[in-house]
PDB file of C-alpha atoms in Angstrom:
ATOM      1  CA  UNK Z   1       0.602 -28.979  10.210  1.00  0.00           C
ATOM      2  CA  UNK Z   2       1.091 -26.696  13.378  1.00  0.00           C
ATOM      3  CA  UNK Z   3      -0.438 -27.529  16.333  1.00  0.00           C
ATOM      4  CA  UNK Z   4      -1.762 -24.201  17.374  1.00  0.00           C
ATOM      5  CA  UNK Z   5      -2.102 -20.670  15.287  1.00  0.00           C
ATOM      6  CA  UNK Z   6      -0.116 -17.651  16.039  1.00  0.00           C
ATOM      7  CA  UNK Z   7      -1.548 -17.021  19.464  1.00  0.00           C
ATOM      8  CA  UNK Z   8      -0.178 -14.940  22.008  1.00  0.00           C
ATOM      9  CA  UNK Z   9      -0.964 -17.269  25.134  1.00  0.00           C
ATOM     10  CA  UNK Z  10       0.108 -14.695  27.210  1.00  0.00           C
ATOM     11  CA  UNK Z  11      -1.666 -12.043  26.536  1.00  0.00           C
ATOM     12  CA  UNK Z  12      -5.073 -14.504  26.124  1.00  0.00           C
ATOM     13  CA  UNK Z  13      -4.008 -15.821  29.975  1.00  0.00           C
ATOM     14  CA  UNK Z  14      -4.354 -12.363  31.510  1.00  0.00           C
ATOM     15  CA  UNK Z  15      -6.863 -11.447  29.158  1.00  0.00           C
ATOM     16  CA  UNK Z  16      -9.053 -14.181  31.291  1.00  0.00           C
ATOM     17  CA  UNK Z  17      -7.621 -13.661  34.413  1.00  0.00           C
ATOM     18  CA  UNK Z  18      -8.765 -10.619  34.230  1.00  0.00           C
ATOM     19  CA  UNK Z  19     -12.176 -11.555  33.363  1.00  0.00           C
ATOM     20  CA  UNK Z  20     -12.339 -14.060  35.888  1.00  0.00           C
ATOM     21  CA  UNK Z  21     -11.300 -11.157  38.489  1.00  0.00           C
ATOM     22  CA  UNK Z  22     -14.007  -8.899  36.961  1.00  0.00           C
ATOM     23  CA  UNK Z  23     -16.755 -10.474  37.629  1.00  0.00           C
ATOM     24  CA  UNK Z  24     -17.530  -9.696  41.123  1.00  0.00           C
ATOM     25  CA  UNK Z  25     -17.718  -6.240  39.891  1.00  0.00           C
ATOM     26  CA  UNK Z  26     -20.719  -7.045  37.363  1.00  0.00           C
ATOM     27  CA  UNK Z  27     -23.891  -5.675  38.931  1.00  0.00           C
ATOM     28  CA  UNK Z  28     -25.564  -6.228  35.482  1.00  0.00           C
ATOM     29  CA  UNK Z  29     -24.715  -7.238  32.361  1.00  0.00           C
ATOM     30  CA  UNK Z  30     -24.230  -4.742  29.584  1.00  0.00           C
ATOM     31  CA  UNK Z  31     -27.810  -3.410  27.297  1.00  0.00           C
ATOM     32  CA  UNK Z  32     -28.452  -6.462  25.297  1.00  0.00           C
ATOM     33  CA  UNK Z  33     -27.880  -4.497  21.842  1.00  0.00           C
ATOM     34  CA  UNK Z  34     -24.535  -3.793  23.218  1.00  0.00           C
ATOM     35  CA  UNK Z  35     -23.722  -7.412  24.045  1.00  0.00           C
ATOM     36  CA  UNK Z  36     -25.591  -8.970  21.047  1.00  0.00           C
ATOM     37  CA  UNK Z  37     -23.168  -6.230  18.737  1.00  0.00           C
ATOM     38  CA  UNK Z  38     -20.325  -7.731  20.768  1.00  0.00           C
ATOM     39  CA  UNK Z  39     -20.802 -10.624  19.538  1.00  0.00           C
ATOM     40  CA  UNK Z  40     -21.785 -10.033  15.773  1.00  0.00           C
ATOM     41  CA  UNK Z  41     -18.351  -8.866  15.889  1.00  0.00           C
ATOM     42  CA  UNK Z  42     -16.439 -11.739  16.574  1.00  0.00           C
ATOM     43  CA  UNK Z  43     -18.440 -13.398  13.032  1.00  0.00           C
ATOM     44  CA  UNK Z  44     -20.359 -16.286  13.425  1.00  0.00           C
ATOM     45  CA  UNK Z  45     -16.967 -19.044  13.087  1.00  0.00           C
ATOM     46  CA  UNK Z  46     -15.493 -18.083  16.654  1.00  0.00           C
ATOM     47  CA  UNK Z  47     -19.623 -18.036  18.176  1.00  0.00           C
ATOM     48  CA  UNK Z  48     -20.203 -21.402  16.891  1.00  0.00           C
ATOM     49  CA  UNK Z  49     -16.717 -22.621  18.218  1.00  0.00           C
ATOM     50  CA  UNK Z  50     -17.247 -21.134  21.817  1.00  0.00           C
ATOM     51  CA  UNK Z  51     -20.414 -22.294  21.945  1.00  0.00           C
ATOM     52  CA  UNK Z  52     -19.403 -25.783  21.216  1.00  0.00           C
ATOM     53  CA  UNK Z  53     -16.643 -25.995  23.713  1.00  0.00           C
ATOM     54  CA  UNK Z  54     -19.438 -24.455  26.151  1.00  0.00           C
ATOM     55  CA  UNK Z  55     -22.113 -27.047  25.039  1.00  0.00           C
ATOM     56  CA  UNK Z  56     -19.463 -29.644  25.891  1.00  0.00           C
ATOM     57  CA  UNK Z  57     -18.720 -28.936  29.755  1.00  0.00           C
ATOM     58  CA  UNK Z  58     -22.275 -28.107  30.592  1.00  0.00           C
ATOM     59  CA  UNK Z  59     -24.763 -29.608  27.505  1.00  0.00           C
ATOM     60  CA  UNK Z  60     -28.366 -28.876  26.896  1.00  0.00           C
ATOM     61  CA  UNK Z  61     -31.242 -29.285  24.200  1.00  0.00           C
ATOM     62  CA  UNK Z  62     -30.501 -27.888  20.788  1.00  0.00           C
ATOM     63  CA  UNK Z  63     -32.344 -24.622  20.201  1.00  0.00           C
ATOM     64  CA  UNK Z  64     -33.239 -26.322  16.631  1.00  0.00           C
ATOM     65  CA  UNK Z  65     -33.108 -29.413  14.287  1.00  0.00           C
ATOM     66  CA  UNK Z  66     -30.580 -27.513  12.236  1.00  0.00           C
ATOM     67  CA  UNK Z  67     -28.427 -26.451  15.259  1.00  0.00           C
ATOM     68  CA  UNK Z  68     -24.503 -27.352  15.362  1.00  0.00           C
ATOM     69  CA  UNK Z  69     -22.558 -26.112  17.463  1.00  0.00           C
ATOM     70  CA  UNK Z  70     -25.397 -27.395  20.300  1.00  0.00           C
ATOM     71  CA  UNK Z  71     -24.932 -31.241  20.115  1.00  0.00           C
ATOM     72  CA  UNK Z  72     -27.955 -32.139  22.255  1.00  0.00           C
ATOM     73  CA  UNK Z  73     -26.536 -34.544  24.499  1.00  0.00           C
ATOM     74  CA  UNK Z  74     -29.175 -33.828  27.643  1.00  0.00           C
ATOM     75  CA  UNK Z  75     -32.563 -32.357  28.256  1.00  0.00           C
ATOM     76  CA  UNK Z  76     -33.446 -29.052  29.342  1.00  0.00           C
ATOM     77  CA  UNK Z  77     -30.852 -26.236  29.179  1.00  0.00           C
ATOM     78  CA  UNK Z  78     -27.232 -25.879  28.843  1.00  0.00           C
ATOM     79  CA  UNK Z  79     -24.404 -23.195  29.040  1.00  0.00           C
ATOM     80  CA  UNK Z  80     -25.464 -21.627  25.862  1.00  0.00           C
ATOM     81  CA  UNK Z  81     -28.791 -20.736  26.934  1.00  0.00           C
ATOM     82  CA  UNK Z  82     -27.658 -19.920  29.828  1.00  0.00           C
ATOM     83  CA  UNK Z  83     -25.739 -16.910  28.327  1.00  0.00           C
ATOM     84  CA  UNK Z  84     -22.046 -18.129  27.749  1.00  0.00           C
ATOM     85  CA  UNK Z  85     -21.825 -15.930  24.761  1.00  0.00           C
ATOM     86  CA  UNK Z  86     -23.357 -12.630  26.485  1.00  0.00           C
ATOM     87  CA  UNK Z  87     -20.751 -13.273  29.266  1.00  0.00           C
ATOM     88  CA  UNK Z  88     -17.530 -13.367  27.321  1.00  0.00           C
ATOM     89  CA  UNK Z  89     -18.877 -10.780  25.072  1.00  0.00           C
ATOM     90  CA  UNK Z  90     -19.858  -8.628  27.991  1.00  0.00           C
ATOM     91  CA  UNK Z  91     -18.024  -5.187  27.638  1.00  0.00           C
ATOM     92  CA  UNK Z  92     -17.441  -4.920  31.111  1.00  0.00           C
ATOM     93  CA  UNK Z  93     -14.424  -8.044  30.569  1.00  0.00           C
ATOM     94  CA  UNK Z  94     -11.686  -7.844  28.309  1.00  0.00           C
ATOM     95  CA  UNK Z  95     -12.162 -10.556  26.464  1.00  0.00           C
ATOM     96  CA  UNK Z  96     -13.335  -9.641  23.155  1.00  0.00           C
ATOM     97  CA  UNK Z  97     -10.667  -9.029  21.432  1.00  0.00           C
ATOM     98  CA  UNK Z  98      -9.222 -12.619  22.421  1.00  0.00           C
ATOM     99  CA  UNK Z  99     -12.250 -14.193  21.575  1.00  0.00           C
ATOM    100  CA  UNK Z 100     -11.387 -14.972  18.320  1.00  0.00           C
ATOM    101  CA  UNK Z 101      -8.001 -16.405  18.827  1.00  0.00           C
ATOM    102  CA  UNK Z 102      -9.383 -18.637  22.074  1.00  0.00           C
ATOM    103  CA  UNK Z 103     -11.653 -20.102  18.956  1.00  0.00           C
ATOM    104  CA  UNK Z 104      -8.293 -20.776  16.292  1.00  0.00           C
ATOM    105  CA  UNK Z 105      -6.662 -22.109  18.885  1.00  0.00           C
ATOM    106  CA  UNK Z 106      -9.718 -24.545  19.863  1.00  0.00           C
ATOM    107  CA  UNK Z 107      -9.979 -25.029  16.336  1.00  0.00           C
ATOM    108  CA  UNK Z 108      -6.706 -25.736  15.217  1.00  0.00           C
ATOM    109  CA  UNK Z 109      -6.728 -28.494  17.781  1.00  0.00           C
ATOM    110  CA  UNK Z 110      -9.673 -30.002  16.709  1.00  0.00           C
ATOM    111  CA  UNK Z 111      -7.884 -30.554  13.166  1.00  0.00           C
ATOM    112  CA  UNK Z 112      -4.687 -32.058  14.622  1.00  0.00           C
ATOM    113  CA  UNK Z 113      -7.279 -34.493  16.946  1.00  0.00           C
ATOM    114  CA  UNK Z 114      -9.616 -35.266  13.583  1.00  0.00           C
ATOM    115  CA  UNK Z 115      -6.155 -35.713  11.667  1.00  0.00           C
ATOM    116  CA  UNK Z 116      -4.721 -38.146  14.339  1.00  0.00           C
ATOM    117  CA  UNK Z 117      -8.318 -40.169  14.510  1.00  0.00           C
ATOM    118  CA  UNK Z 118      -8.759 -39.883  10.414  1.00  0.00           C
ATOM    119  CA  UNK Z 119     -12.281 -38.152  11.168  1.00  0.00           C
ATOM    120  CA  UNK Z 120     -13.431 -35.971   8.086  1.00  0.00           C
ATOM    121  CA  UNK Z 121     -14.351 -32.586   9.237  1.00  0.00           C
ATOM    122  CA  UNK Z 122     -16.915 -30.751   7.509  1.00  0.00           C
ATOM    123  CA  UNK Z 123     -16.223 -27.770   5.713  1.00  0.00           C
ATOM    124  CA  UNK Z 124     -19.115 -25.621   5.825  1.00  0.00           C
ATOM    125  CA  UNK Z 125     -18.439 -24.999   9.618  1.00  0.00           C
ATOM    126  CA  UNK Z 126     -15.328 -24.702  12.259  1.00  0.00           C
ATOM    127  CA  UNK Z 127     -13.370 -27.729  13.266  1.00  0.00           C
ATOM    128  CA  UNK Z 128     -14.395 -28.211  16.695  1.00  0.00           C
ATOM    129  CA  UNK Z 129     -18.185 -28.051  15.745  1.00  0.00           C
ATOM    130  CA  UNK Z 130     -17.617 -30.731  13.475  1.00  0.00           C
ATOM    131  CA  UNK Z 131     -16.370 -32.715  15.715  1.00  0.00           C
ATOM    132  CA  UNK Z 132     -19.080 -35.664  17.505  1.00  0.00           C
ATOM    133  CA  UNK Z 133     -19.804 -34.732  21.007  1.00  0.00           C
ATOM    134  CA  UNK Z 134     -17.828 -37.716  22.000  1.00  0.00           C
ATOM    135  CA  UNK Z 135     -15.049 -36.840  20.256  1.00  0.00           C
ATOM    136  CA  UNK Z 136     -15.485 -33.235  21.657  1.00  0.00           C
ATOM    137  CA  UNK Z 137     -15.672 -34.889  25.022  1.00  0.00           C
ATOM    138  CA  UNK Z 138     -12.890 -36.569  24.237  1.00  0.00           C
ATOM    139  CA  UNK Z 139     -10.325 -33.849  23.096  1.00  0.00           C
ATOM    140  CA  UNK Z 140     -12.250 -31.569  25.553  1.00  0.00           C
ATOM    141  CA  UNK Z 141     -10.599 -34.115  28.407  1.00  0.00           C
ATOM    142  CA  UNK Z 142      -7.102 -33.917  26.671  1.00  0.00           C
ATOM    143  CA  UNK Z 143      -7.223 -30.294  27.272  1.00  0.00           C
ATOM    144  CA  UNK Z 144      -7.155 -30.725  30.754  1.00  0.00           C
ATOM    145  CA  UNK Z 145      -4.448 -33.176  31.014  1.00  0.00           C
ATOM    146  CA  UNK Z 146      -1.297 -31.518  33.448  1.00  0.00           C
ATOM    147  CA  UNK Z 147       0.911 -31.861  30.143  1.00  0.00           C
ATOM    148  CA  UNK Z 148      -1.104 -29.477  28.026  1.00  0.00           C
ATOM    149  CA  UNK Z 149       0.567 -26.908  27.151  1.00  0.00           C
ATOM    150  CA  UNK Z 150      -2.931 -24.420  27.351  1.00  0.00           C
ATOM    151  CA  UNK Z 151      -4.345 -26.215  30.249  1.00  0.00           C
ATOM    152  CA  UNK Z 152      -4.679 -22.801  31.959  1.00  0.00           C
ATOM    153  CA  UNK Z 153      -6.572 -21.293  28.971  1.00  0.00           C
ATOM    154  CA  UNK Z 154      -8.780 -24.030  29.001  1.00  0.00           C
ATOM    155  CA  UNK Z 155      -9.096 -23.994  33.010  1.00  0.00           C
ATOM    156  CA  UNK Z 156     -10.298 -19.999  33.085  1.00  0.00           C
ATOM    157  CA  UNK Z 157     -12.135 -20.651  29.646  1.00  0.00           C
ATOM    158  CA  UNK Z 158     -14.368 -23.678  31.326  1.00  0.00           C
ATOM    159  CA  UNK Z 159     -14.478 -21.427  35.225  1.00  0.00           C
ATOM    160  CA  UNK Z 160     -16.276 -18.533  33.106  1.00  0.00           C
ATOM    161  CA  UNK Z 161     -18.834 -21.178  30.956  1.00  0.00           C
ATOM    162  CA  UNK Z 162     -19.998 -22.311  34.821  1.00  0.00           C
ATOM    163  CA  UNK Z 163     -20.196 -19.468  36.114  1.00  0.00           C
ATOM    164  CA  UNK Z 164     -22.216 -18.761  33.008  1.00  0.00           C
ATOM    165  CA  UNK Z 165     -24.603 -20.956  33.896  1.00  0.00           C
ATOM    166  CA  UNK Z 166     -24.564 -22.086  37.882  1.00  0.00           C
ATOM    167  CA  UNK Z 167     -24.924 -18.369  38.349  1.00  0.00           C
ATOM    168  CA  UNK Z 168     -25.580 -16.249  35.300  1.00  0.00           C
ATOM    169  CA  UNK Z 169     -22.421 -13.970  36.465  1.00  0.00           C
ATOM    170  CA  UNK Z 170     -22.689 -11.516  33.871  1.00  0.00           C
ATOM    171  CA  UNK Z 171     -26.313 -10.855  34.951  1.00  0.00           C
ATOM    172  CA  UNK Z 172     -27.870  -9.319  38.672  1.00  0.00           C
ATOM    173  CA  UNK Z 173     -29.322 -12.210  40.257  1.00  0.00           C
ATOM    174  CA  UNK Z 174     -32.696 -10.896  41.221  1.00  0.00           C
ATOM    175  CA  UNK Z 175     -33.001  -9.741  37.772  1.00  0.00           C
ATOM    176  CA  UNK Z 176     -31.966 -13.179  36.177  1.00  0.00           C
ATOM    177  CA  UNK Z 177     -34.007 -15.201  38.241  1.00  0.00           C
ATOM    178  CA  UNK Z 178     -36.951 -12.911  37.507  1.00  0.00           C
ATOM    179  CA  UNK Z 179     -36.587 -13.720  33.721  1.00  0.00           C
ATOM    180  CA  UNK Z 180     -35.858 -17.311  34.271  1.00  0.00           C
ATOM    181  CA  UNK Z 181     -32.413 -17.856  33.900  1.00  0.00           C
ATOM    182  CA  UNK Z 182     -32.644 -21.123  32.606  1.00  0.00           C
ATOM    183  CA  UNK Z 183     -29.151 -22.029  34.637  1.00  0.00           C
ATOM    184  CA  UNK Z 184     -30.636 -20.689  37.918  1.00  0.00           C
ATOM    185  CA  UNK Z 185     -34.005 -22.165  37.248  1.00  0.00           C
ATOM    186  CA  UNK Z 186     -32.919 -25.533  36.395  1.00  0.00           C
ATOM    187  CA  UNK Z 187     -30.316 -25.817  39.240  1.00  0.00           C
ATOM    188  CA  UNK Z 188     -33.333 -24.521  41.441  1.00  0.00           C
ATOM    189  CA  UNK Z 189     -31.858 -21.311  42.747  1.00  0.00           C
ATOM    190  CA  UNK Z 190     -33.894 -19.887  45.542  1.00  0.00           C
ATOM    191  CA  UNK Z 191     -35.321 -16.564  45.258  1.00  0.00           C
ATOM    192  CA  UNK Z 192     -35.051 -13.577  47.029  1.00  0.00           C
ATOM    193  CA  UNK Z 193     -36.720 -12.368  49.778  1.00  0.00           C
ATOM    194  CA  UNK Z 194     -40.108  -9.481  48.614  1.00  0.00           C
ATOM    195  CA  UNK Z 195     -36.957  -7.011  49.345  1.00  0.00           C
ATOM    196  CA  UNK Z 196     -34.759  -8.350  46.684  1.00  0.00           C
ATOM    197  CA  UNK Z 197     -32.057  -9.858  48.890  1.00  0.00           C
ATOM    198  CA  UNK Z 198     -31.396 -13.564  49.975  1.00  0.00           C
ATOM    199  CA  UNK Z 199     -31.611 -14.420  53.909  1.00  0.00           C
ATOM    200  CA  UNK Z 200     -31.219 -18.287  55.257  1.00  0.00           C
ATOM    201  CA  UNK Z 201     -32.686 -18.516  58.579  1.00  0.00           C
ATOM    202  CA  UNK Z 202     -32.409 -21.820  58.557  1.00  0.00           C
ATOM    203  CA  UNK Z 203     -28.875 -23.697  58.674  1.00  0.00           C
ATOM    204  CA  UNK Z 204     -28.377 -25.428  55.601  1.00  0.00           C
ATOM    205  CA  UNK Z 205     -26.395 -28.576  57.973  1.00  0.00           C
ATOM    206  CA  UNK Z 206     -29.588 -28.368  60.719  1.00  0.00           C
ATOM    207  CA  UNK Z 207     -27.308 -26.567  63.581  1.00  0.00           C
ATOM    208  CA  UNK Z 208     -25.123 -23.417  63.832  1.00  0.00           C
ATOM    209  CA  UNK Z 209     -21.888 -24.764  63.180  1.00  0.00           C
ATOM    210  CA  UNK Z 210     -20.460 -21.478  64.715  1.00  0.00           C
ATOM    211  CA  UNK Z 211     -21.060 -18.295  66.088  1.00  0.00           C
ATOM    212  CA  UNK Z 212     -20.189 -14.579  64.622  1.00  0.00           C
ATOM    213  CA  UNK Z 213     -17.124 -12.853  65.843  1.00  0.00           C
ATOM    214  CA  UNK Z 214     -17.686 -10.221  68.031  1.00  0.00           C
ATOM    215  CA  UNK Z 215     -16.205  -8.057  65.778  1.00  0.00           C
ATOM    216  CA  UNK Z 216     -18.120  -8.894  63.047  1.00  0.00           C
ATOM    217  CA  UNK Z 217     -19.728  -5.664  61.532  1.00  0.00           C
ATOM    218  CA  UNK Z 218     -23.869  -5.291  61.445  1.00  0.00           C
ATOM    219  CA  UNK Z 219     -23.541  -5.684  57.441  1.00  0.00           C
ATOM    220  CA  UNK Z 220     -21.978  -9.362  58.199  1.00  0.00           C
ATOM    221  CA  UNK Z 221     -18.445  -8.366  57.181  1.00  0.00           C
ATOM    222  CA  UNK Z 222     -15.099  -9.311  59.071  1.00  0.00           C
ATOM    223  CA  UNK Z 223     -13.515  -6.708  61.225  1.00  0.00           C
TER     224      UNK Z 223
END
């Protein structure tokens, strides 16, 4: 059995370096029809196997008694509610046509780690989500080890499912927070100001722990 499918790990690594460079750029996330079509067209296999490798790094509640690829290992709300799938999906990143091979690949070495453990997978769903969300945890951890050979897909794969959720990056922040992002509402991100942006008047260490460069510009930037 192969380890991995036919995957050009190239072309997947600046696929989410990209991404991950991208983001800044997101004022707002795409019209949900557009990102909800997104991701109708990746088919409901790769979803379910993103969403488990998301539910593992940051987990939450399942969103019912017949959900899978949500293992609910904690209360309240995890990446996938959060909006892991509308990020990746967005059409502002160039991820979606990678989407589905990120998923094989996850796949594929969720069969070699069920294979090596003599775990029988399910069939009527992918090979990660059939996995227990220990022994996701488990293989998860593996993925990170310096020897993997994806390490860096994994890496960029996990940066984009927190920034999913610490703070809903493919949304505006205002906006999110407004709706209840349940990432910033659970991690208690402050709101804005009546204007719609964020001041801190007070220090967040209880002193000034410098003052601005005099050639700092009125908008707060560096010279």
């Amino acid at each position: 059995m192969s380890p991995a499918p036919d995957v050009d790990r190239r072309a997947v690594l600046r696929g989410l370096a990209a991404a991950v460079a991208a983001l800044p750029t997101l004022g707002t996330v795409a019209a949900p029809s557009a990102s909800a079509a997104s991701a109708a067209s990746l088919g409901s296999w790769p979803v379910s196997t993103l969403e488990a490798f998301a539910d593992t790094l940051v987990p939450g509640e399942r969103r019912s008694s017949s959900d899978r690829a949500i293992a609910g290992a904690a209360p309240g709300p995890g990446a996938v509610q959060a909006g892991v799938i509308a990020l990746l999906t967005s059409p502002e990143l160039p991820l979606n046509p990678l989407l589905p091979g990120i998923a094989a690949l996850l796949d594929a070495r969720a069969t070699v780690y069920a294979v090596g453990k003599l775990i029988l997978l399910p069939i009527d769903r992918p090979p990660f989500v059939g996995l227990s969300f220990d022994h996701r945890t488990t293989l998860v951890a593996r993925l990170f080890q310096a020897d993997d050979l994806d390490r860096a897909i994994w890496q960029l794969l996990a940066f984009l499912v927190g920034l999913a959720f610490d703070t809903a990056a493919h949304r505006h922040t205002a906006q999110a927070l407004a709706e209840g992002h349940p990432g910033l509402v659970w991690t208690g991100f402050p709101p804005p100001d009546a204007d719609g942006l964020w001041r801190y008047p007070a220090h967040s260490y209880g002193t000034a722990l410098a003052g601005p460069h005099p050639a700092t510009t009125p908008s707060g930037s560096p010279a």
